[in-house]
PDB file of C-alpha atoms in Angstrom:
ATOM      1  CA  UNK F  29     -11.827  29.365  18.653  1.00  0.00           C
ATOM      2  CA  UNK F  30     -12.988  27.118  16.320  1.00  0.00           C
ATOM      3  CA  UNK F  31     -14.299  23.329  18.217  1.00  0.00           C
ATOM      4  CA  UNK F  32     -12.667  20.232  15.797  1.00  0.00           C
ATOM      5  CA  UNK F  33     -15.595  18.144  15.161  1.00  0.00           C
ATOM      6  CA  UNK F  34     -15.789  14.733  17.396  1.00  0.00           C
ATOM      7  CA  UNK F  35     -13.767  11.331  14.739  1.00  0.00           C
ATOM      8  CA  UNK F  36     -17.591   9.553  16.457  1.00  0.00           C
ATOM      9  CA  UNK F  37     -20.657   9.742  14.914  1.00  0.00           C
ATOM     10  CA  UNK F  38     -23.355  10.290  17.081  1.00  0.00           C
ATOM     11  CA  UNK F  39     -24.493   7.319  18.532  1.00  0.00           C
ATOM     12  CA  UNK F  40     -20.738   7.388  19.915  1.00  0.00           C
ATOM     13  CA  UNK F  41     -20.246   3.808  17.600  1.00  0.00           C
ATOM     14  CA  UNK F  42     -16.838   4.305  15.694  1.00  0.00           C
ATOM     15  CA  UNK F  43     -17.015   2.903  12.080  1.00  0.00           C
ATOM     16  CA  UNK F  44     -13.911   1.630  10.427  1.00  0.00           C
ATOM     17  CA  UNK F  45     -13.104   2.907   6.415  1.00  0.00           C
ATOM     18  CA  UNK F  46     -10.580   1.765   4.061  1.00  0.00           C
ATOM     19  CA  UNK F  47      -8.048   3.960   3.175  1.00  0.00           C
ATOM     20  CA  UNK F  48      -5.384   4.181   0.000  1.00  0.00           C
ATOM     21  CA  UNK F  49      -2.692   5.618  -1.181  1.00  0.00           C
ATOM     22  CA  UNK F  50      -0.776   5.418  -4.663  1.00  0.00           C
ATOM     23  CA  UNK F  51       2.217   6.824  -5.380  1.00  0.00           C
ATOM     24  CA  UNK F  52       4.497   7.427  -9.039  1.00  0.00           C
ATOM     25  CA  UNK F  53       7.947   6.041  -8.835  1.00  0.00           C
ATOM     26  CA  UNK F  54      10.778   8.456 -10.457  1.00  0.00           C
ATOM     27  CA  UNK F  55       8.046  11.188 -10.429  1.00  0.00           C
ATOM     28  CA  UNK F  56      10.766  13.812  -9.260  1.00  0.00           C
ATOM     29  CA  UNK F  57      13.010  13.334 -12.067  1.00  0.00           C
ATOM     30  CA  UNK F  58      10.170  14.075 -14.683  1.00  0.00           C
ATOM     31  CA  UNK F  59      10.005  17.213 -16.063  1.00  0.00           C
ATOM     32  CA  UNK F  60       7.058  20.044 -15.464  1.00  0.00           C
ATOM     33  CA  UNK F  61       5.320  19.079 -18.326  1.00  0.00           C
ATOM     34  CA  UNK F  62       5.693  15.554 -17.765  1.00  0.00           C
ATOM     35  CA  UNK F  63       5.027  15.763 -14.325  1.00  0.00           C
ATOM     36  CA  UNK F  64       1.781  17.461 -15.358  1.00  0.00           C
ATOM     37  CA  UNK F  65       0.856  14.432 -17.555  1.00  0.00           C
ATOM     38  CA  UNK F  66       1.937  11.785 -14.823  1.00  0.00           C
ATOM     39  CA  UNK F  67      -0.386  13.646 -12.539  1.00  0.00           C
ATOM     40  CA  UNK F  68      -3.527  13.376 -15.459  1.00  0.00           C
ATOM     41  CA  UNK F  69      -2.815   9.741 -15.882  1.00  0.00           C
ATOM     42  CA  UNK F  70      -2.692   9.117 -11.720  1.00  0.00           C
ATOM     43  CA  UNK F  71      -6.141  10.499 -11.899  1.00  0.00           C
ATOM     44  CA  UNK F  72      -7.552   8.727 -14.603  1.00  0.00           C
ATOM     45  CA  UNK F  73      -6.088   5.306 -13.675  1.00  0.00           C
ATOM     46  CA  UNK F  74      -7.643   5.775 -10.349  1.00  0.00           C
ATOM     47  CA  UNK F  75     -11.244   6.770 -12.157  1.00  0.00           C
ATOM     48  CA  UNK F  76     -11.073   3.759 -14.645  1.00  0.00           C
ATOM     49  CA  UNK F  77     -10.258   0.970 -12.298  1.00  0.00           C
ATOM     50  CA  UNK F  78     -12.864   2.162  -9.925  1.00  0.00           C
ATOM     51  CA  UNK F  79     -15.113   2.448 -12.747  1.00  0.00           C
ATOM     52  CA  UNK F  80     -14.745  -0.880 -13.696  1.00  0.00           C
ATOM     53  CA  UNK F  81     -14.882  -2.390 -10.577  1.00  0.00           C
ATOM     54  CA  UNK F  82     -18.297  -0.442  -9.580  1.00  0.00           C
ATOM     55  CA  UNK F  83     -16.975   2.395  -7.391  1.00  0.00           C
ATOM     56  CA  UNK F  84     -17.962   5.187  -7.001  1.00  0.00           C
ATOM     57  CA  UNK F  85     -14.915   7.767  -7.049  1.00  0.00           C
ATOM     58  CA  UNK F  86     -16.807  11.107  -6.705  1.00  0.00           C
ATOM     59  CA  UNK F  87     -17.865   9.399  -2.991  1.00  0.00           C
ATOM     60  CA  UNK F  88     -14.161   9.225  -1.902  1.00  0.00           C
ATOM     61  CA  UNK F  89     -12.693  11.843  -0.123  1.00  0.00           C
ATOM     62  CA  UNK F  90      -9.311  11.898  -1.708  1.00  0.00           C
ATOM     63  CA  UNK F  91      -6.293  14.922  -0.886  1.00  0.00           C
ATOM     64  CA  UNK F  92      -4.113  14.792  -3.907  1.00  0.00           C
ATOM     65  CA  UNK F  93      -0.326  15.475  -3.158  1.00  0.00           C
ATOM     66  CA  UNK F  94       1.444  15.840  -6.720  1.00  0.00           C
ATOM     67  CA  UNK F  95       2.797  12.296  -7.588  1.00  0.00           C
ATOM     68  CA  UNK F  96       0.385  10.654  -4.929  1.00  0.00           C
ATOM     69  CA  UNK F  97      -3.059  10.417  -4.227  1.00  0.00           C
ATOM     70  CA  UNK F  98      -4.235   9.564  -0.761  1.00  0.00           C
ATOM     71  CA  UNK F  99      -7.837   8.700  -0.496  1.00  0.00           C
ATOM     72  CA  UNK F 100     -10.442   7.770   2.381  1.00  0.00           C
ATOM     73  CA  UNK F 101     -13.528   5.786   1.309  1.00  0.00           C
ATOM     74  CA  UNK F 102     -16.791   5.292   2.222  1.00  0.00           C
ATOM     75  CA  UNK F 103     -18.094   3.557   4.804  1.00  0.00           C
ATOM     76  CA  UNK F 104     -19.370   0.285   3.885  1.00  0.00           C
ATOM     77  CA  UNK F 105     -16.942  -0.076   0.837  1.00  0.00           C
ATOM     78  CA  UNK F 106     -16.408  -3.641   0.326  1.00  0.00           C
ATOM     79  CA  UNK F 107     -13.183  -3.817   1.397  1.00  0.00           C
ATOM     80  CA  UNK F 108     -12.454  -7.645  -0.894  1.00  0.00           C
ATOM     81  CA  UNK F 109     -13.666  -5.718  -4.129  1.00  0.00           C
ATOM     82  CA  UNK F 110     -11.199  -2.884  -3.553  1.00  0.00           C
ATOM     83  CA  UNK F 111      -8.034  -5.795  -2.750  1.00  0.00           C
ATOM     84  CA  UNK F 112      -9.429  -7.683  -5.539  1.00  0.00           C
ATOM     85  CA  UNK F 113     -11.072  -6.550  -8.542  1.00  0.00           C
ATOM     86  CA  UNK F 114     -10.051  -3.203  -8.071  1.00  0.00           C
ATOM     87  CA  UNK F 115      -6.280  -3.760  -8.153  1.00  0.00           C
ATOM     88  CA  UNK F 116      -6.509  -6.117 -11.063  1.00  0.00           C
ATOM     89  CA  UNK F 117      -7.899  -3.122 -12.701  1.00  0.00           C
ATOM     90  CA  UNK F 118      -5.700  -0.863 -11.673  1.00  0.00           C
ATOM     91  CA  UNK F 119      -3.049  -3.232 -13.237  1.00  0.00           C
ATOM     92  CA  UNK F 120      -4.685  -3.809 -16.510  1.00  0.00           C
ATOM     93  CA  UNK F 121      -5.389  -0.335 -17.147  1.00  0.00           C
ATOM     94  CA  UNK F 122      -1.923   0.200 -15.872  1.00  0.00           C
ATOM     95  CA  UNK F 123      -0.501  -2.239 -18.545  1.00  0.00           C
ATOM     96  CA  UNK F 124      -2.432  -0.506 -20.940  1.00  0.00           C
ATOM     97  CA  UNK F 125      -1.332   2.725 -20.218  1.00  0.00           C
ATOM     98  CA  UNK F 126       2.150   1.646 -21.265  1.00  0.00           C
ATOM     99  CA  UNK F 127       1.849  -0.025 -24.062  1.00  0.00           C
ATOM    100  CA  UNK F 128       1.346   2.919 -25.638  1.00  0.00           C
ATOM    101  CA  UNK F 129       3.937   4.787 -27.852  1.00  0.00           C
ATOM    102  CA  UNK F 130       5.874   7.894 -26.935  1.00  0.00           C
ATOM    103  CA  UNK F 131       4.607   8.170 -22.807  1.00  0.00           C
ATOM    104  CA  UNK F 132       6.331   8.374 -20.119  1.00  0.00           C
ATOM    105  CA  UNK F 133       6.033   5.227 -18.226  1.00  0.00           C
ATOM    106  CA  UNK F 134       3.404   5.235 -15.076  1.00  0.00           C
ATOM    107  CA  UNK F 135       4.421   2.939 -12.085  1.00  0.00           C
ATOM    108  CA  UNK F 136       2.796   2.793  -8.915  1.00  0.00           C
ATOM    109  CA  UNK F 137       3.148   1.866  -4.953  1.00  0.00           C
ATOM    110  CA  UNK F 138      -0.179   1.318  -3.858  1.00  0.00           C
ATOM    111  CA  UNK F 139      -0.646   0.772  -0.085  1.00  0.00           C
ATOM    112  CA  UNK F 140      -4.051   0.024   1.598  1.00  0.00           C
ATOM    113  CA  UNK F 141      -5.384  -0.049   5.156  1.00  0.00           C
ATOM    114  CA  UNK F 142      -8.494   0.621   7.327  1.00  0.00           C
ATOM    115  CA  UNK F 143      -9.847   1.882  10.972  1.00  0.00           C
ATOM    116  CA  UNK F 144     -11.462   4.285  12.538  1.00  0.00           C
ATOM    117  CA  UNK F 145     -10.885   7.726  10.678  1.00  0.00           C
ATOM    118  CA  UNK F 146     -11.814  10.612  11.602  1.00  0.00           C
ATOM    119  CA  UNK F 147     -12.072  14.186   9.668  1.00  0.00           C
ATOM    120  CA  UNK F 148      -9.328  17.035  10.687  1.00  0.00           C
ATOM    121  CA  UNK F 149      -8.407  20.480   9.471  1.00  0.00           C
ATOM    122  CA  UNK F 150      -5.914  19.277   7.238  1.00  0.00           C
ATOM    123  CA  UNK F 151      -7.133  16.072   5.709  1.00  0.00           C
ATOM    124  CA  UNK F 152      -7.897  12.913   8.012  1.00  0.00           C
ATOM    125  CA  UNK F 153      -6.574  11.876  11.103  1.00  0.00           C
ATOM    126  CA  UNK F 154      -6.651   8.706  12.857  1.00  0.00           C
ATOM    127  CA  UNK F 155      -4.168   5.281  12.839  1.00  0.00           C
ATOM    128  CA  UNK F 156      -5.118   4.069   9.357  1.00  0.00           C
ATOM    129  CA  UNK F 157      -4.116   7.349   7.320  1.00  0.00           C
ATOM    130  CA  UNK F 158      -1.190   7.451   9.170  1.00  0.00           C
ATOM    131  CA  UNK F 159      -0.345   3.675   8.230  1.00  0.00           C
ATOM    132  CA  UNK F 160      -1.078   4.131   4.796  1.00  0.00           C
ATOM    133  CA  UNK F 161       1.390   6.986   4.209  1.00  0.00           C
ATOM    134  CA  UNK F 162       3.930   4.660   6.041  1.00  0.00           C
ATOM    135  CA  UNK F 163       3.352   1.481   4.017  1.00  0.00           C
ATOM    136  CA  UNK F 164       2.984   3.259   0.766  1.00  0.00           C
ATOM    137  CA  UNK F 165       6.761   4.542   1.127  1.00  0.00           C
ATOM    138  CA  UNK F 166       8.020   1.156   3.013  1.00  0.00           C
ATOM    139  CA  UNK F 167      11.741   0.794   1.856  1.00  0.00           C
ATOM    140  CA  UNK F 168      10.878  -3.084   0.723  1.00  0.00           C
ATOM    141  CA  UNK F 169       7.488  -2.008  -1.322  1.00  0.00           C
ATOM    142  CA  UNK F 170       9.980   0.054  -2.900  1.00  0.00           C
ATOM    143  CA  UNK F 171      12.777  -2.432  -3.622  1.00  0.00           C
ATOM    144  CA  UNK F 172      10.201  -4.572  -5.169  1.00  0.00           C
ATOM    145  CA  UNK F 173       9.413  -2.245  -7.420  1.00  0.00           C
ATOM    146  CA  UNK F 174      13.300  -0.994  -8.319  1.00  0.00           C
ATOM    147  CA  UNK F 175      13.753  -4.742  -9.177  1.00  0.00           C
ATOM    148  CA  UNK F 176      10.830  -6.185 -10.943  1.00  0.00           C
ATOM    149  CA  UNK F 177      11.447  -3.792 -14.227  1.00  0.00           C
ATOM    150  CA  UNK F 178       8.624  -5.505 -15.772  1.00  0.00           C
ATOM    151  CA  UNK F 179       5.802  -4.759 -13.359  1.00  0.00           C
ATOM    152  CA  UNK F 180       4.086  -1.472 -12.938  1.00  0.00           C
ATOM    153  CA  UNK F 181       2.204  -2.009  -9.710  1.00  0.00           C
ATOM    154  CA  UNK F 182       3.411  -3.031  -5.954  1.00  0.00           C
ATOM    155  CA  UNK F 183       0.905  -3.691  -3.715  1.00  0.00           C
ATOM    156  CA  UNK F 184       1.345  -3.731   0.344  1.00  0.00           C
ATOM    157  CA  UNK F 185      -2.268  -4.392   2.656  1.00  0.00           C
ATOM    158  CA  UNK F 186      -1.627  -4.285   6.357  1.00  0.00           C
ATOM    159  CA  UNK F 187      -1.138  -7.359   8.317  1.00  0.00           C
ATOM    160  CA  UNK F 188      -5.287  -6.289   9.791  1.00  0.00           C
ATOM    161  CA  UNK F 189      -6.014  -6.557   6.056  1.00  0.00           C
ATOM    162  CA  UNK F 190      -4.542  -9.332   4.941  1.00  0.00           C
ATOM    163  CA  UNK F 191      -6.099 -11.570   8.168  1.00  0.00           C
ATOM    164  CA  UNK F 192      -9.077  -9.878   8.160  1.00  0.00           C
ATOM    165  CA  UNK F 193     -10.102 -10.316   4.386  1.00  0.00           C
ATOM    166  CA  UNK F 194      -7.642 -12.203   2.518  1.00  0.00           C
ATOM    167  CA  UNK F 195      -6.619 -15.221   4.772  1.00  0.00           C
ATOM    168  CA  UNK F 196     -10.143 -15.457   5.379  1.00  0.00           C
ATOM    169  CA  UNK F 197     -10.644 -15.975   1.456  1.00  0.00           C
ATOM    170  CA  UNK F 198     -13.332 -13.945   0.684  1.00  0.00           C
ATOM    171  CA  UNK F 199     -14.883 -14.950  -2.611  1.00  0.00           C
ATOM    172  CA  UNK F 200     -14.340 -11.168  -4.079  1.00  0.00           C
ATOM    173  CA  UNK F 201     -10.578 -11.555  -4.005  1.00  0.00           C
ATOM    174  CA  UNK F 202     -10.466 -13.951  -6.350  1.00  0.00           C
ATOM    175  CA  UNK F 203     -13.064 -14.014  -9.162  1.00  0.00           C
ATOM    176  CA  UNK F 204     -10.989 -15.230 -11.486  1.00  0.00           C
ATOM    177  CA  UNK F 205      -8.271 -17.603  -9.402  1.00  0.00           C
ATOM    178  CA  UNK F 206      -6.409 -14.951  -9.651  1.00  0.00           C
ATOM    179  CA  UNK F 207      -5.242 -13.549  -6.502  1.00  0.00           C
ATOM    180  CA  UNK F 208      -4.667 -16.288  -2.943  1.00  0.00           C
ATOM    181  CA  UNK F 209      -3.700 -15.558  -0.052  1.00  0.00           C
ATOM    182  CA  UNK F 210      -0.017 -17.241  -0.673  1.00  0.00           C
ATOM    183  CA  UNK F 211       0.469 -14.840  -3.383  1.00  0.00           C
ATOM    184  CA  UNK F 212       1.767 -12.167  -0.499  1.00  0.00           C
ATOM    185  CA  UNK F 213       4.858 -11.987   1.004  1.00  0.00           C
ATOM    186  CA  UNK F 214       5.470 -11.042   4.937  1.00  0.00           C
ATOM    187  CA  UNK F 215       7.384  -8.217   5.852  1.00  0.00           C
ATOM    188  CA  UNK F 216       8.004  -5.508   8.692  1.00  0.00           C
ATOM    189  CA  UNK F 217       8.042  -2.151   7.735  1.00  0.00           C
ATOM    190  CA  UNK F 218       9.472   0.820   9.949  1.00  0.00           C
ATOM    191  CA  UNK F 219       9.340   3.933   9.061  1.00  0.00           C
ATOM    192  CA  UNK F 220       9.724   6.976  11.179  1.00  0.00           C
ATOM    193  CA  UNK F 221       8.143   6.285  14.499  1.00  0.00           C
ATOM    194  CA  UNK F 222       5.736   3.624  12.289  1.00  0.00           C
ATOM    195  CA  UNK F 223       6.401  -0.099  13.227  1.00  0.00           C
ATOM    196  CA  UNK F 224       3.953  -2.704  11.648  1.00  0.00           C
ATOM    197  CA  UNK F 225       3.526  -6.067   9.365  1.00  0.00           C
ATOM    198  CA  UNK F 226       2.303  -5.515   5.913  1.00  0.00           C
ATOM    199  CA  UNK F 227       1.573  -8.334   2.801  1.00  0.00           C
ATOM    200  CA  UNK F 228       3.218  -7.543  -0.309  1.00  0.00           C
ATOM    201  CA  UNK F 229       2.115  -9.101  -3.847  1.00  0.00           C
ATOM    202  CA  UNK F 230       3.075  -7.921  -7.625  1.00  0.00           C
ATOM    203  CA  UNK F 231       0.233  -8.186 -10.050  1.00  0.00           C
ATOM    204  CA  UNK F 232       1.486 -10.834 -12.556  1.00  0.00           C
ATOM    205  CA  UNK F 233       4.594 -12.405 -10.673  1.00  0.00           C
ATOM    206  CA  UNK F 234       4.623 -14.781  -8.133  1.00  0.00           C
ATOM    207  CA  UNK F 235       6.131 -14.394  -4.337  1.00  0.00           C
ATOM    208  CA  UNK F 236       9.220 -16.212  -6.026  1.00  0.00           C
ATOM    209  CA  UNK F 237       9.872 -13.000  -7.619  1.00  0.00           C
ATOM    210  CA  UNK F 238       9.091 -10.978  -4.642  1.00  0.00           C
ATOM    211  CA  UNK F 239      11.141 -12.143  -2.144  1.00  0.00           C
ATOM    212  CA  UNK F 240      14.884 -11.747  -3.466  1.00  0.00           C
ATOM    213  CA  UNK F 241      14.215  -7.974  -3.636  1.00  0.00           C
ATOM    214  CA  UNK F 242      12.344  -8.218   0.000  1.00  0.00           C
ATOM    215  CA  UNK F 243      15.439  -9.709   1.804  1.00  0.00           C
ATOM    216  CA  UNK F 244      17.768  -7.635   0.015  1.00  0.00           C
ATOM    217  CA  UNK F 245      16.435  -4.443   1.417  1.00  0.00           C
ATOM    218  CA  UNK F 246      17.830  -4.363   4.692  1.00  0.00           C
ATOM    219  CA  UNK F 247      19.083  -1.017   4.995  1.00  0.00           C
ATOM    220  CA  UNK F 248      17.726   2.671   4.092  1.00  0.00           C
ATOM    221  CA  UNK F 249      16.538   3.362   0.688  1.00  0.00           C
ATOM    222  CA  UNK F 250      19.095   6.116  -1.173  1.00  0.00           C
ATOM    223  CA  UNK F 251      16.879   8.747  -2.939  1.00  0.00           C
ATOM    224  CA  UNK F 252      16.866   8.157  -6.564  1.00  0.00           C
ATOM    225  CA  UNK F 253      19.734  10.800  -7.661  1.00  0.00           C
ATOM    226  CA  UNK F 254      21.872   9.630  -3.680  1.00  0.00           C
ATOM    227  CA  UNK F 255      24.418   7.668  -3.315  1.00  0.00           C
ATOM    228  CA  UNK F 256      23.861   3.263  -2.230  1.00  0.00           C
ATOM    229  CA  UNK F 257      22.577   2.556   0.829  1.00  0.00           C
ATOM    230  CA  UNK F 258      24.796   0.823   3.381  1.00  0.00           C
ATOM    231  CA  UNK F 259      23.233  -2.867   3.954  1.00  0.00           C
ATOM    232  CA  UNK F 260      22.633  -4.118   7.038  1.00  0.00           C
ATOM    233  CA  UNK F 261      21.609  -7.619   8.430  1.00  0.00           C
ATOM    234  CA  UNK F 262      17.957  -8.498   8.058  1.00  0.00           C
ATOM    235  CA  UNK F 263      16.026  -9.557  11.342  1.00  0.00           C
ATOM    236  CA  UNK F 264      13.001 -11.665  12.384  1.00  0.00           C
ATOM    237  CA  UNK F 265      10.592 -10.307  15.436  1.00  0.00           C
ATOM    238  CA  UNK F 266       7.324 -11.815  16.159  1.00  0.00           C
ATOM    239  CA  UNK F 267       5.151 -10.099  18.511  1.00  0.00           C
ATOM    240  CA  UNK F 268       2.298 -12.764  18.762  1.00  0.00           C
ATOM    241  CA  UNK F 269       2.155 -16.315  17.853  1.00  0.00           C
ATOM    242  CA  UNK F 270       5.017 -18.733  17.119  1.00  0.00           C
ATOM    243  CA  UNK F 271       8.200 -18.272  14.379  1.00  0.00           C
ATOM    244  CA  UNK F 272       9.670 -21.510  13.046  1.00  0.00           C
ATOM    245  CA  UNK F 273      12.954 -20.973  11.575  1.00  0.00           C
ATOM    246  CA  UNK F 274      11.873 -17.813   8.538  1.00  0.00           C
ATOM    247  CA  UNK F 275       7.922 -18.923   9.048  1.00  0.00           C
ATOM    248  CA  UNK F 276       5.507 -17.391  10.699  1.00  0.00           C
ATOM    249  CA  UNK F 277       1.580 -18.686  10.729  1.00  0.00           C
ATOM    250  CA  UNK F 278       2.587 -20.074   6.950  1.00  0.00           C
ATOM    251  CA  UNK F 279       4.194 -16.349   5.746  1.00  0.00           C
ATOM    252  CA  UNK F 280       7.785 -15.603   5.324  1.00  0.00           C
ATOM    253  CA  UNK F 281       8.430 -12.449   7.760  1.00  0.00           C
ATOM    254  CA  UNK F 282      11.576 -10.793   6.895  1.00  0.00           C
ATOM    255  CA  UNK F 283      12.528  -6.728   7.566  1.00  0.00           C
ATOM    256  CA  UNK F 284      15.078  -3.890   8.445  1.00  0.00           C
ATOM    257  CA  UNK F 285      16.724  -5.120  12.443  1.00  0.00           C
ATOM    258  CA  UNK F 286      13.947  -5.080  15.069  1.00  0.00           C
ATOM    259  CA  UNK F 287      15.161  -3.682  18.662  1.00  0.00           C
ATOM    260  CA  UNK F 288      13.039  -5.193  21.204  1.00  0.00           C
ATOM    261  CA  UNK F 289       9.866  -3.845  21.586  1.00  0.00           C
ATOM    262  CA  UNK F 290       8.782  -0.876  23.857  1.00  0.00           C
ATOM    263  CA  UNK F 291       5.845   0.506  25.891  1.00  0.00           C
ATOM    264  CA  UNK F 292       5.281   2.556  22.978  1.00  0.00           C
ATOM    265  CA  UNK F 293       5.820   0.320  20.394  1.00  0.00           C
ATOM    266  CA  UNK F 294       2.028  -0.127  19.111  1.00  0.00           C
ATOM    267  CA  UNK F 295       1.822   4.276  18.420  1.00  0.00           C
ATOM    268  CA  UNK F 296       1.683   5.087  15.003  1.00  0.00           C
ATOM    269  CA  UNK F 297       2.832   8.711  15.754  1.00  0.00           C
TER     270      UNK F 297
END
């Protein structure tokens, strides 16, 4: 039998890494050869903006999955260059990508957390890879995206992101005055057994734009050959600290109905 290695190092310290995941929209009703394409530009979008930004990509232990790439980086990675100048690249190059004649239009989900992660027979393993595949396909990251025809990129950063690095302000967010902390909208995403706050923001539009499609998805997301979901009535649940009317700690929090919470509320499996 073969012993799984120990998600420690060592010295028995755990270390927390940043994880990612970006995903195509529409990438099922492409065709092979499209598909194929869509998959070549995923890859090179990825390599540019981290180019750009001064990552280095061949250091990231990434597990592609067709129309997604889900990627662990390394320890140490500054986590404000990769929420900042990194997804301003992405955008850009993103922008540029589509501006170009006769292609098949690339637009992403990208989703971004970190903790402890540890290395497993079939990838990673650990809360924060388990997160990121949740956010990344979080019904409201996806409304935004159905509804803001104009933008190419939706970006969601847990709620341990968005305290940890971008309340904080961390002078690598924002090089440019381009990306503050009220730029993000609130929101609760559940998914599966998955129950957690995320931030969402759009590269280029404002949370004015954001939040129409946020509060309008209160109810399952259809595939995108189904029928319309049914909608349902949108809820507020705080867990910590104190909700005023639709604010909470300055953000809007708004999400599918909350039941109250259980003894098992915090697992991400």
């Amino acid at each position: 039998m073969i012993e799984p290695s120990s998600p420690w190092p060592p010295d028995g310290t755990p270390h927390r890494r940043l994880c990612l995941a970006a995903d195509m929209e529409q990438y099922s009703r492409l065709d092979t050869r499209t598909q194929s394409t869509a998959q070549a530009d995923l890859v090179r979008l990825l390599d540019e903006a981290a180019s750009l930004t001064g990552l280095d990509r061949a250091a990231w232990a990434r597990q592609p999955q067709g129309d997604q790439e889900f990627a662990v980086l390394p320890e140490g990675t500054p986590e404000a260059t990769v929420l900042g100048p990194f997804v301003h690249h992405l955008a850009a190059r993103l922008s540029a990508l589509n501006d170009r004649p006769a292609i098949s239009r690339v637009r992403l989900r990208l989703a971004l957390d970190s903790g402890v992660v540890a290395d497993a027979a079939l990838g990673h393993a650990g809360p924060a890879p388990v997160a990121v595949a949740r956010y990344v396909n979080a019904l409201q990251l996806r409304a935004v995206l159905a509804a803001l025809t104009s933008a190419d990129l939706a970006v969601i950063v847990s709620d341990r992101l968005y305290q940890d690095v971008v309340r904080l302000g961390d002078p690598a967010l924002d090089p440019t005055q381009y990306i503050r902390a009220h730029q993000y909208v609130r929101v609760h995403v559940r998914v599966k057994e998955f129950a957690g706050y995320g931030w969402i923001r759009v590269p280029g539009h404002g949370p004015e734009d954001v939040r129409p499609s946020v509060e309008g998805a209160a109810g399952p997301l259809s595939s995108p050959d189904g029928p319309a979901p049914n909608r349902t009535t949108l809820s507020q649940h705080v867990r910590q600290g104190v909700a005023v009317g639709r604010d909470v700690n300055g953000g809007l929090t708004v999400g599918q109905p909350v039941d109250p919470p259980s003894a098992d509320a915090g697992r991400p499996w």
